[in-house]
Short mmCIF file of C-alpha atoms and ligand atoms in Angstrom, two decimals:
data_model
loop_
_atom_site.label_atom_id
_atom_site.label_comp_id
_atom_site.label_asym_id
_atom_site.label_seq_id
_atom_site.Cartn_x
_atom_site.Cartn_y
_atom_site.Cartn_z
CA MET O 1 123.66 -29.76 -93.82
CA SER O 2 120.93 -27.72 -95.51
CA GLU O 3 118.24 -30.08 -94.17
CA ASN O 4 119.04 -28.69 -90.72
CA LYS O 5 118.41 -25.12 -91.78
CA SER O 6 115.13 -23.42 -91.03
CA GLN O 7 113.06 -21.93 -93.80
CA ALA O 8 114.03 -18.45 -92.64
CA GLU O 9 117.73 -19.33 -92.74
CA VAL O 10 117.42 -20.66 -96.28
CA LEU O 11 115.47 -17.58 -97.38
CA LYS O 12 117.99 -15.28 -95.76
CA GLU O 13 120.81 -16.94 -97.67
CA GLN O 14 118.90 -16.37 -100.90
CA LEU O 15 117.78 -12.82 -100.26
CA TYR O 16 120.14 -11.06 -97.87
CA LEU O 17 123.31 -9.19 -98.70
CA ASP O 18 126.04 -10.71 -96.57
CA TYR O 19 129.78 -10.05 -96.69
CA LYS O 20 132.00 -12.69 -95.15
CA HIS O 21 135.56 -12.44 -93.88
CA LEU O 22 137.80 -13.39 -96.82
CA ALA O 23 139.77 -15.87 -94.70
CA LYS O 24 136.54 -17.84 -94.27
CA LYS O 25 135.86 -17.92 -98.02
CA MET O 26 139.23 -18.18 -99.73
CA GLU O 27 141.04 -21.49 -100.27
CA ASP O 28 144.31 -21.94 -98.35
CA ASP O 29 146.27 -21.91 -101.62
CA GLU O 30 144.86 -18.55 -102.58
CA ILE O 31 145.54 -17.12 -99.13
CA LYS O 32 149.14 -18.20 -99.60
CA LEU O 33 149.19 -16.44 -103.01
CA ALA O 34 147.81 -13.30 -101.38
CA ASP O 35 150.52 -13.32 -98.69
CA GLN O 36 153.19 -13.79 -101.38
CA PHE O 37 151.75 -10.93 -103.42
CA CYS O 38 152.09 -8.70 -100.38
CA GLU O 39 155.80 -9.48 -100.01
CA GLY O 40 156.28 -7.76 -103.37
CA TYR O 41 154.02 -4.95 -102.25
CA LYS O 42 156.05 -4.31 -99.10
CA LYS O 43 159.25 -4.02 -101.17
CA PHE O 44 157.48 -1.59 -103.47
CA LEU O 45 156.42 0.53 -100.47
CA ASP O 46 160.01 0.73 -99.22
CA ASN O 47 161.42 1.62 -102.65
CA ALA O 48 158.73 4.09 -103.68
CA LYS O 49 158.05 6.51 -100.84
CA THR O 50 157.62 9.52 -103.12
CA GLU O 51 155.99 10.04 -106.52
CA ARG O 52 159.38 10.32 -108.25
CA GLU O 53 160.64 7.12 -106.62
CA ALA O 54 157.38 5.36 -107.50
CA VAL O 55 157.76 6.34 -111.16
CA ARG O 56 161.35 5.10 -111.22
CA THR O 57 160.37 1.82 -109.56
CA VAL O 58 157.39 1.27 -111.87
CA VAL O 59 159.44 2.01 -115.02
CA LYS O 60 162.15 -0.39 -113.85
CA MET O 61 159.67 -3.19 -113.13
CA ALA O 62 157.73 -2.58 -116.35
CA THR O 63 160.89 -2.48 -118.47
CA GLU O 64 161.93 -5.83 -117.02
CA LYS O 65 158.55 -7.16 -118.19
CA GLY O 66 159.03 -5.93 -121.75
CA PHE O 67 157.43 -2.48 -121.64
CA ILE O 68 159.00 0.02 -124.07
CA PRO O 69 158.87 3.84 -124.18
CA PHE O 70 155.71 5.05 -125.91
CA GLU O 71 156.16 6.64 -129.35
CA PRO O 72 153.15 8.83 -130.26
CA LYS O 73 152.88 8.15 -133.98
CA THR O 74 153.26 4.37 -133.87
CA ASN O 75 150.42 1.98 -134.59
CA TYR O 76 151.26 -0.79 -132.15
CA GLN O 77 150.35 -4.45 -132.59
CA PRO O 78 148.07 -6.09 -129.99
CA GLY O 79 150.08 -7.21 -126.99
CA THR O 80 152.66 -4.41 -127.29
CA LYS O 81 153.46 -2.99 -123.86
CA VAL O 82 154.38 0.69 -123.61
CA PHE O 83 155.00 3.26 -120.90
CA TYR O 84 154.85 7.05 -120.86
CA VAL O 85 156.39 9.19 -118.12
CA ASN O 86 155.11 12.70 -117.39
CA ARG O 87 157.84 14.89 -115.82
CA GLU O 88 159.17 11.98 -113.76
CA LYS O 89 156.17 12.26 -111.39
CA ALA O 90 153.41 10.38 -113.18
CA VAL O 91 153.49 7.31 -115.38
CA ILE O 92 151.10 5.56 -117.76
CA LEU O 93 151.43 1.86 -118.64
CA ALA O 94 149.46 0.56 -121.61
CA VAL O 95 149.04 -2.88 -123.10
CA ILE O 96 147.61 -2.63 -126.62
CA GLY O 97 144.46 -4.71 -126.96
CA LYS O 98 143.13 -6.91 -129.76
CA LEU O 99 140.20 -4.55 -130.38
CA PRO O 100 140.70 -1.15 -131.97
CA VAL O 101 140.81 1.71 -129.45
CA SER O 102 137.67 3.10 -131.09
CA GLU O 103 135.91 0.41 -128.98
CA GLY O 104 137.21 2.24 -125.89
CA VAL O 105 140.01 1.43 -123.46
CA HIS O 106 139.97 0.00 -119.93
CA MET O 107 141.72 2.30 -117.48
CA CYS O 108 142.89 1.88 -113.90
CA ALA O 109 143.87 5.17 -112.26
CA ALA O 110 145.72 5.31 -108.95
CA HIS O 111 147.88 8.00 -107.35
CA ILE O 112 151.46 7.77 -106.15
CA ASP O 113 151.71 10.94 -104.06
CA SER O 114 151.02 10.73 -100.32
CA PRO O 115 150.64 13.24 -97.49
CA ARG O 116 154.03 14.43 -96.19
CA LEU O 117 156.07 17.44 -95.12
CA ASP O 118 157.59 19.46 -97.98
CA LEU O 119 160.51 21.81 -97.41
CA LYS O 120 159.70 25.48 -97.90
CA PRO O 121 161.61 27.20 -100.75
CA ASN O 122 163.95 28.87 -98.24
CA PRO O 123 164.02 26.21 -95.53
CA LEU O 124 167.35 26.39 -93.70
CA TYR O 125 167.83 28.41 -90.52
CA GLU O 126 169.51 28.34 -87.14
CA ASP O 127 167.86 28.87 -83.78
CA ALA O 128 169.43 28.32 -80.33
CA GLU O 129 172.37 26.58 -82.00
CA PHE O 130 170.18 24.06 -83.76
CA ALA O 131 170.01 23.87 -87.54
CA MET O 132 166.40 23.54 -88.73
CA PHE O 133 164.28 23.23 -91.86
CA LYS O 134 160.96 25.05 -92.33
CA THR O 135 158.24 22.88 -93.90
CA HIS O 136 154.87 23.31 -95.56
CA TYR O 137 152.77 20.16 -95.23
CA TYR O 138 151.39 18.48 -98.35
CA GLY O 139 147.90 16.94 -98.31
CA GLY O 140 145.47 16.40 -95.47
CA ILE O 141 147.43 15.54 -92.34
CA LYS O 142 146.73 15.57 -88.62
CA LYS O 143 149.80 17.61 -87.77
CA TYR O 144 150.33 16.19 -84.29
CA GLN O 145 150.99 12.75 -85.84
CA TRP O 146 154.15 14.02 -87.54
CA THR O 147 156.11 14.98 -84.41
CA ALA O 148 158.63 12.78 -82.61
CA ILE O 149 158.89 10.15 -85.35
CA PRO O 150 161.96 9.47 -87.53
CA LEU O 151 161.72 11.15 -90.94
CA SER O 152 163.73 10.65 -94.11
CA LEU O 153 164.44 13.30 -96.73
CA HIS O 154 163.74 12.58 -100.40
CA GLY O 155 163.65 14.64 -103.54
CA ARG O 156 165.48 16.61 -106.16
CA ILE O 157 167.55 19.77 -106.20
CA VAL O 158 168.14 21.53 -109.52
CA LYS O 159 171.22 23.74 -109.49
CA LYS O 160 171.49 27.02 -111.33
CA ASP O 161 173.52 25.40 -114.10
CA GLY O 162 170.78 22.76 -114.54
CA GLY O 163 172.74 20.11 -112.68
CA ILE O 164 170.50 17.62 -110.87
CA VAL O 165 171.01 16.28 -107.35
CA ASP O 166 168.73 13.45 -106.23
CA VAL O 167 168.50 13.05 -102.48
CA SER O 168 167.43 10.11 -100.32
CA ILE O 169 168.65 10.24 -96.73
CA GLY O 170 167.26 8.19 -93.87
CA GLU O 171 166.19 4.93 -95.50
CA ASP O 172 169.44 3.02 -95.11
CA ASP O 173 170.02 1.75 -91.56
CA ASN O 174 173.34 3.61 -91.52
CA ASP O 175 171.79 6.92 -92.59
CA PRO O 176 170.91 9.66 -90.13
CA VAL O 177 167.22 10.57 -89.80
CA PHE O 178 165.40 13.81 -88.95
CA CYS O 179 162.44 14.76 -86.77
CA VAL O 180 160.01 17.37 -85.56
CA THR O 181 160.39 17.72 -81.79
CA ASP O 182 157.40 17.85 -79.46
CA LEU O 183 156.93 19.38 -76.04
CA LEU O 184 157.49 17.27 -72.95
CA PRO O 185 154.20 16.58 -71.07
CA HIS O 186 155.66 18.18 -67.96
CA LEU O 187 155.63 21.59 -69.65
CA ALA O 188 152.71 21.08 -72.01
CA ALA O 189 149.97 22.45 -69.78
CA GLU O 190 149.09 25.22 -72.27
CA GLN O 191 149.63 23.07 -75.38
CA MET O 192 147.34 20.36 -73.99
CA LYS O 193 144.50 22.89 -73.82
CA ARG O 194 144.67 23.51 -77.57
CA PRO O 195 142.03 21.73 -79.68
CA LEU O 196 143.50 18.72 -81.52
CA ALA O 197 143.55 20.54 -84.88
CA GLU O 198 145.78 23.22 -83.34
CA ALA O 199 147.82 21.00 -81.01
CA ILE O 200 150.70 21.35 -83.44
CA LYS O 201 150.57 24.33 -85.78
CA GLY O 202 151.86 24.43 -89.35
CA GLU O 203 154.72 26.74 -88.43
CA GLU O 204 155.74 24.40 -85.60
CA LEU O 205 156.46 21.55 -88.04
CA ASN O 206 160.14 22.48 -88.15
CA ILE O 207 162.70 19.77 -88.74
CA LEU O 208 165.73 19.29 -86.51
CA ILE O 209 168.72 18.67 -88.80
CA GLY O 210 171.89 19.36 -86.81
CA SER O 211 173.55 20.93 -83.77
CA ARG O 212 177.32 21.24 -84.15
CA PRO O 213 178.87 24.59 -85.14
CA PHE O 214 181.53 25.22 -87.73
CA LYS O 215 184.79 25.53 -85.71
CA ASP O 216 185.40 29.24 -85.65
CA ASP O 217 184.97 31.69 -82.78
CA LYS O 218 183.92 34.54 -85.03
CA GLY O 219 180.62 34.95 -86.76
CA SER O 220 177.07 33.89 -86.05
CA GLU O 221 174.88 31.02 -87.31
CA LEU O 222 177.81 28.64 -87.29
CA VAL O 223 175.61 25.53 -86.96
CA LYS O 224 173.74 26.50 -90.10
CA LEU O 225 177.09 27.23 -91.75
CA ASN O 226 178.40 23.82 -90.76
CA ILE O 227 175.35 22.09 -92.27
CA LEU O 228 175.61 24.11 -95.49
CA LYS O 229 179.29 23.27 -95.73
CA MET O 230 178.51 19.56 -95.36
CA LEU O 231 175.81 19.81 -98.04
CA ASN O 232 178.21 21.72 -100.26
CA ASP O 233 180.93 19.12 -99.77
CA LYS O 234 178.55 16.23 -100.49
CA TYR O 235 176.23 17.65 -103.17
CA GLY O 236 177.97 20.81 -104.36
CA ILE O 237 174.94 22.92 -103.43
CA ILE O 238 174.62 26.40 -101.91
CA GLU O 239 171.71 27.87 -99.95
CA ALA O 240 170.11 29.37 -103.09
CA ASP O 241 169.81 25.88 -104.61
CA PHE O 242 166.93 25.14 -102.19
CA LEU O 243 164.95 27.70 -104.21
CA SER O 244 164.80 25.26 -107.13
CA ALA O 245 164.20 22.01 -105.30
CA GLU O 246 161.43 19.62 -104.34
CA LEU O 247 162.39 18.02 -101.05
CA GLU O 248 159.95 15.90 -99.08
CA LEU O 249 160.09 14.46 -95.57
CA VAL O 250 158.37 11.12 -95.12
CA PRO O 251 158.39 8.55 -92.29
CA ALA O 252 161.75 6.75 -92.21
CA PHE O 253 160.38 3.38 -91.15
CA LYS O 254 159.80 0.42 -93.45
CA ALA O 255 156.62 -1.50 -94.23
CA ARG O 256 156.02 -4.20 -91.61
CA ASP O 257 153.73 -7.15 -91.08
CA LEU O 258 151.26 -6.23 -88.38
CA GLY O 259 149.54 -8.51 -85.88
CA PHE O 260 150.46 -11.89 -84.35
CA ASP O 261 148.87 -13.52 -87.39
CA ARG O 262 150.69 -11.19 -89.82
CA SER O 263 147.37 -10.58 -91.56
CA LEU O 264 147.91 -6.82 -91.87
CA ILE O 265 150.58 -4.46 -93.18
CA GLY O 266 151.52 -1.25 -91.38
CA ALA O 267 153.33 1.30 -93.54
CA TYR O 268 153.60 4.85 -94.77
CA GLY O 269 151.84 5.61 -98.04
CA HIS O 270 149.28 2.81 -98.44
CA ASP O 271 147.09 5.65 -99.76
CA ASP O 272 147.41 5.08 -102.62
CA ARG O 273 150.29 2.69 -103.32
CA VAL O 274 148.04 -0.11 -102.08
CA CYS O 275 146.02 0.46 -105.27
CA ALA O 276 148.90 1.67 -107.47
CA TYR O 277 150.88 -1.54 -106.94
CA PRO O 278 148.03 -3.95 -107.79
CA ALA O 279 147.06 -1.73 -110.77
CA MET O 280 150.66 -1.84 -112.01
CA MET O 281 150.92 -5.60 -111.45
CA ALA O 282 147.67 -6.13 -113.36
CA ALA O 283 149.17 -4.20 -116.31
CA LEU O 284 152.33 -6.31 -116.09
CA ASP O 285 150.44 -9.61 -115.88
CA CYS O 286 147.37 -9.13 -118.10
CA GLY O 287 148.77 -10.75 -121.26
CA VAL O 288 147.11 -9.61 -124.50
CA PRO O 289 143.79 -8.05 -123.47
CA ASP O 290 140.78 -7.52 -125.71
CA TYR O 291 140.53 -3.85 -124.76
CA THR O 292 143.67 -1.75 -124.55
CA ALA O 293 144.60 -1.74 -120.85
CA VAL O 294 145.80 1.57 -119.45
CA THR O 295 147.17 2.00 -115.93
CA VAL O 296 147.78 5.61 -114.99
CA LEU O 297 149.70 6.32 -111.80
CA THR O 298 149.31 10.00 -111.13
CA ASP O 299 150.70 12.71 -108.91
CA LYS O 300 149.01 15.56 -106.96
CA GLU O 301 145.82 13.70 -105.95
CA GLU O 302 146.37 14.59 -102.30
CA ILE O 303 146.22 18.31 -103.06
CA GLY O 304 143.25 18.19 -105.41
CA SER O 305 144.69 16.75 -108.66
CA ASP O 306 145.69 20.18 -109.99
CA GLY O 307 149.10 20.79 -111.57
CA ASN O 308 150.47 19.33 -114.77
CA THR O 309 151.28 15.95 -113.19
CA GLY O 310 147.82 15.63 -111.57
CA LEU O 311 144.82 14.02 -113.25
CA ASN O 312 143.10 17.36 -113.71
CA SER O 313 145.89 18.00 -116.25
CA ALA O 314 145.40 16.99 -119.88
CA TYR O 315 148.28 14.51 -119.97
CA LEU O 316 146.08 11.39 -119.82
CA LYS O 317 143.82 12.82 -122.51
CA TYR O 318 146.84 13.60 -124.70
CA PHE O 319 148.10 10.03 -124.28
CA ILE O 320 144.76 8.55 -125.30
CA SER O 321 144.60 11.06 -128.13
CA ASP O 322 147.94 9.70 -129.38
CA LEU O 323 146.59 6.14 -129.15
CA ALA O 324 143.51 7.24 -131.10
CA ASP O 325 145.48 9.13 -133.77
CA ALA O 326 147.74 6.14 -134.42
CA GLN O 327 144.63 4.11 -135.29
CA SER O 328 142.84 6.97 -137.07
CA ALA O 329 140.15 6.99 -134.37
CA ARG O 330 138.55 10.07 -132.87
CA LEU O 331 139.53 10.94 -129.30
CA TYR O 332 135.96 11.65 -128.18
CA GLU O 333 134.83 8.34 -129.59
CA VAL O 334 137.53 6.45 -127.69
CA LEU O 335 136.83 8.27 -124.44
CA THR O 336 133.05 7.92 -124.67
CA LYS O 337 133.34 4.16 -124.98
CA SER O 338 136.06 3.84 -122.33
CA GLU O 339 135.69 2.59 -118.78
CA CYS O 340 137.74 3.28 -115.70
CA LEU O 341 138.29 1.90 -112.24
CA SER O 342 139.48 4.82 -110.16
CA ALA O 343 141.80 2.86 -107.90
CA ASP O 344 141.85 4.60 -104.55
CA VAL O 345 141.50 3.64 -100.92
CA ASN O 346 138.48 4.09 -98.69
CA ALA O 347 138.24 4.25 -94.90
CA GLY O 348 137.84 0.88 -93.20
CA PHE O 349 135.59 0.50 -90.16
CA ASP O 350 137.68 1.13 -87.05
CA PRO O 351 136.34 -0.31 -83.76
CA ASN O 352 138.17 2.48 -81.94
CA TYR O 353 136.11 5.10 -83.76
CA PRO O 354 132.79 3.49 -84.68
CA ASP O 355 130.84 6.74 -84.49
CA VAL O 356 132.05 8.16 -87.82
CA SER O 357 130.95 5.11 -89.84
CA GLU O 358 127.49 4.03 -90.88
CA ARG O 359 127.78 0.29 -90.39
CA ARG O 360 125.47 -0.74 -93.23
CA ASN O 361 127.40 1.25 -95.84
CA CYS O 362 131.01 1.33 -94.73
CA ALA O 363 133.92 -0.85 -95.79
CA TYR O 364 135.54 -3.44 -93.52
CA LEU O 365 139.08 -4.75 -93.61
CA ASN O 366 139.34 -8.36 -94.83
CA LYS O 367 136.02 -8.22 -96.67
CA GLY O 368 137.47 -7.56 -100.09
CA VAL O 369 138.02 -4.72 -102.45
CA VAL O 370 135.68 -1.79 -101.78
CA VAL O 371 133.55 -0.29 -104.53
CA THR O 372 132.71 3.32 -103.72
CA LYS O 373 129.83 4.55 -105.86
CA TYR O 374 130.44 8.17 -104.89
CA THR O 375 132.67 10.19 -102.59
CA GLY O 376 132.29 13.94 -102.04
CA ALA O 377 130.91 15.92 -99.10
CA ARG O 378 127.82 17.89 -98.10
CA GLY O 379 125.33 16.09 -100.35
CA LYS O 380 127.64 14.37 -102.89
CA SER O 381 129.36 17.61 -103.83
CA GLY O 382 132.64 17.04 -105.68
CA THR O 383 132.11 13.52 -106.97
CA SER O 384 131.12 11.72 -110.15
CA ASP O 385 128.59 9.21 -108.67
CA ALA O 386 128.70 6.07 -110.82
CA SER O 387 125.47 5.13 -112.63
CA ALA O 388 123.32 2.12 -111.77
CA GLU O 389 124.26 0.71 -115.18
CA TYR O 390 128.00 0.96 -114.58
CA MET O 391 127.63 -0.37 -111.02
CA GLY O 392 125.74 -3.30 -112.52
CA ARG O 393 128.47 -3.87 -115.08
CA VAL O 394 131.24 -3.82 -112.42
CA ARG O 395 129.20 -6.05 -110.11
CA ARG O 396 128.71 -8.65 -112.84
CA MET O 397 132.36 -8.50 -113.91
CA PHE O 398 133.69 -8.97 -110.35
CA ASP O 399 131.23 -11.71 -109.43
CA ASP O 400 131.98 -13.64 -112.64
CA ALA O 401 135.74 -13.44 -112.00
CA GLY O 402 135.48 -14.48 -108.33
CA VAL O 403 136.54 -11.08 -107.04
CA ASP O 404 135.30 -10.59 -103.48
CA TRP O 405 134.11 -7.03 -103.13
CA GLN O 406 132.02 -4.88 -100.81
CA ILE O 407 130.25 -1.56 -101.07
CA GLY O 408 131.54 1.35 -99.02
CA GLU O 409 130.77 4.99 -98.36
CA LEU O 410 133.36 7.32 -96.86
CA GLY O 411 131.91 7.73 -93.37
CA LYS O 412 128.60 9.05 -92.13
CA VAL O 413 126.78 11.59 -94.28
CA ASP O 414 127.63 14.59 -92.11
CA ALA O 415 130.96 13.34 -90.74
CA GLY O 416 133.08 14.98 -93.44
CA GLY O 417 134.07 13.66 -96.82
CA GLY O 418 136.74 13.47 -99.48
CA GLY O 419 137.38 13.01 -103.17
CA THR O 420 139.40 10.97 -105.65
CA VAL O 421 140.49 11.30 -109.27
CA ALA O 422 137.22 9.65 -110.42
CA MET O 423 135.49 12.91 -111.24
CA TYR O 424 138.32 14.14 -113.47
CA ILE O 425 138.06 10.95 -115.49
CA ALA O 426 134.26 11.12 -115.56
CA ASN O 427 134.55 14.69 -116.88
CA MET O 428 136.11 13.21 -120.04
CA ASN O 429 132.81 11.33 -120.55
CA VAL O 430 134.25 8.02 -119.33
CA ASP O 431 132.30 5.58 -117.11
CA VAL O 432 134.15 5.41 -113.81
CA VAL O 433 133.77 4.13 -110.27
CA ASP O 434 136.13 4.04 -107.30
CA VAL O 435 137.53 0.60 -106.47
CA GLY O 436 140.21 0.17 -103.83
CA VAL O 437 141.44 -1.19 -100.55
CA PRO O 438 140.00 -0.25 -97.13
CA VAL O 439 142.56 1.43 -94.84
CA LEU O 440 142.82 2.20 -91.13
CA SER O 441 144.54 5.41 -89.94
CA MET O 442 144.40 6.87 -93.46
CA HIS O 443 146.87 9.74 -94.01
CA ALA O 444 148.73 8.91 -90.79
CA PRO O 445 152.47 8.23 -90.98
CA PHE O 446 151.66 4.55 -90.34
CA GLU O 447 148.56 3.32 -92.17
CA VAL O 448 147.10 -0.19 -91.94
CA VAL O 449 145.64 -2.51 -94.62
CA ALA O 450 144.75 -6.20 -94.71
CA LYS O 451 146.78 -8.47 -97.00
CA LEU O 452 143.77 -10.32 -98.39
CA ASP O 453 142.21 -7.03 -99.53
CA VAL O 454 145.45 -6.01 -101.29
CA TYR O 455 145.43 -9.25 -103.25
CA MET O 456 141.73 -8.85 -104.03
CA ALA O 457 142.50 -5.42 -105.55
CA TYR O 458 144.98 -7.11 -107.88
CA LYS O 459 142.37 -9.69 -108.79
CA ALA O 460 139.81 -6.94 -109.44
CA PHE O 461 142.06 -4.91 -111.74
CA MET O 462 143.13 -8.07 -113.50
CA ALA O 463 139.48 -9.05 -114.08
CA PHE O 464 138.86 -5.59 -115.54
CA PHE O 465 141.81 -5.78 -117.93
CA LYS O 466 140.93 -9.34 -118.96
CA SER O 467 137.25 -8.51 -119.42
CA ASP O 468 136.02 -9.16 -122.97
CA ASN O 469 133.09 -6.76 -122.81
MN1 MN Z 1 143.91 8.32 -102.14
MN1 MN Z 2 144.44 10.44 -99.60
#
């Protein structure tokens, strides 16, 4: 048909940057593969709503694929698959490569914590014959989105004697759920005048957990007493046990296909399971790579990566140090030659809110995995900003492997900003760039991604692990 094209059209094809919808480019067979891949992803989302559950799920899946617990002083043969768990809230998968680690390792880093409502240390109280929990939200949320939706309770209680109680209530269809109530519009005249950021205040995010009193005419707070008695009967806990607990409320609904064409997935926690799952699957499926392949699935990204299970902690460095020691290599040498794809989401263009995006430099759903050269705010503050050389390297690698990718900034220059784990990895003198899946309604209880992009993330991480340079 090219004979029908004008000279300008031919030139444009040669010279212009043009991203096409993946469904127009991909073969039907590969689209089918992508949809199948997402069936596994949806199951993962439902089984791994918190960082602890994600670690458990990843270890189970990795063990089934032959991964073994990492032993620090062992010099593993190429192809050996190991995992290391940090405090049950972060996990590293590694596949030992053919090359010595002194040549560097290839890392994918994603996070498995998501915005949510955490219980306060002393959460339980009674008011107007309702039993309630006080919460302190975790990560950047728009508080009004967390009212009047069903919530499930997940986490761990450690009793005084060290006994452990793991809790998951609200996921099974027969389980009860919980919620934050909201004001009826009829009586919300004053509330509706509040600016959106204050529409629901932090101290109003209280969870309704019960309403029937303990049957006794004497005494006060009998609804609270009744709830505590039920918890004591079921878990053997007393009120003081909340002091040593991590309990998290997350949306109780499951991941669902979205749209008549089922091209999208709506779910809680796409940020960042939509990168964690493909990064894990790439580790499981990469065979015997040239470079040692390391997938780190970390905690605490949503609150700034601090804490010993976040990537600002030394645990990843210690792990690589152990790999280096086992081969008599120097840690700094390994790190300096290492490369990383910081696997995190970016905002997709949303036709409902076009004003926050700069259309020439934002990511679009269904146009492939998004490479984000830098994040940050107020003039690239708080980011690592990948070099032209590393961008060139990633560009070549993806193009050669048939990975469809696009460039994306996080919104307009002055619209706000954000960060990822990339800078903590870059601070170890590792080349790193953000690569992930574009998301709509990021940090909302129900986020949206496109299936073809999810599959393209898997293909991207796989290309990285299989790369021979
Ligand atoms: Mn993220
Ligand atoms: Mn986030």
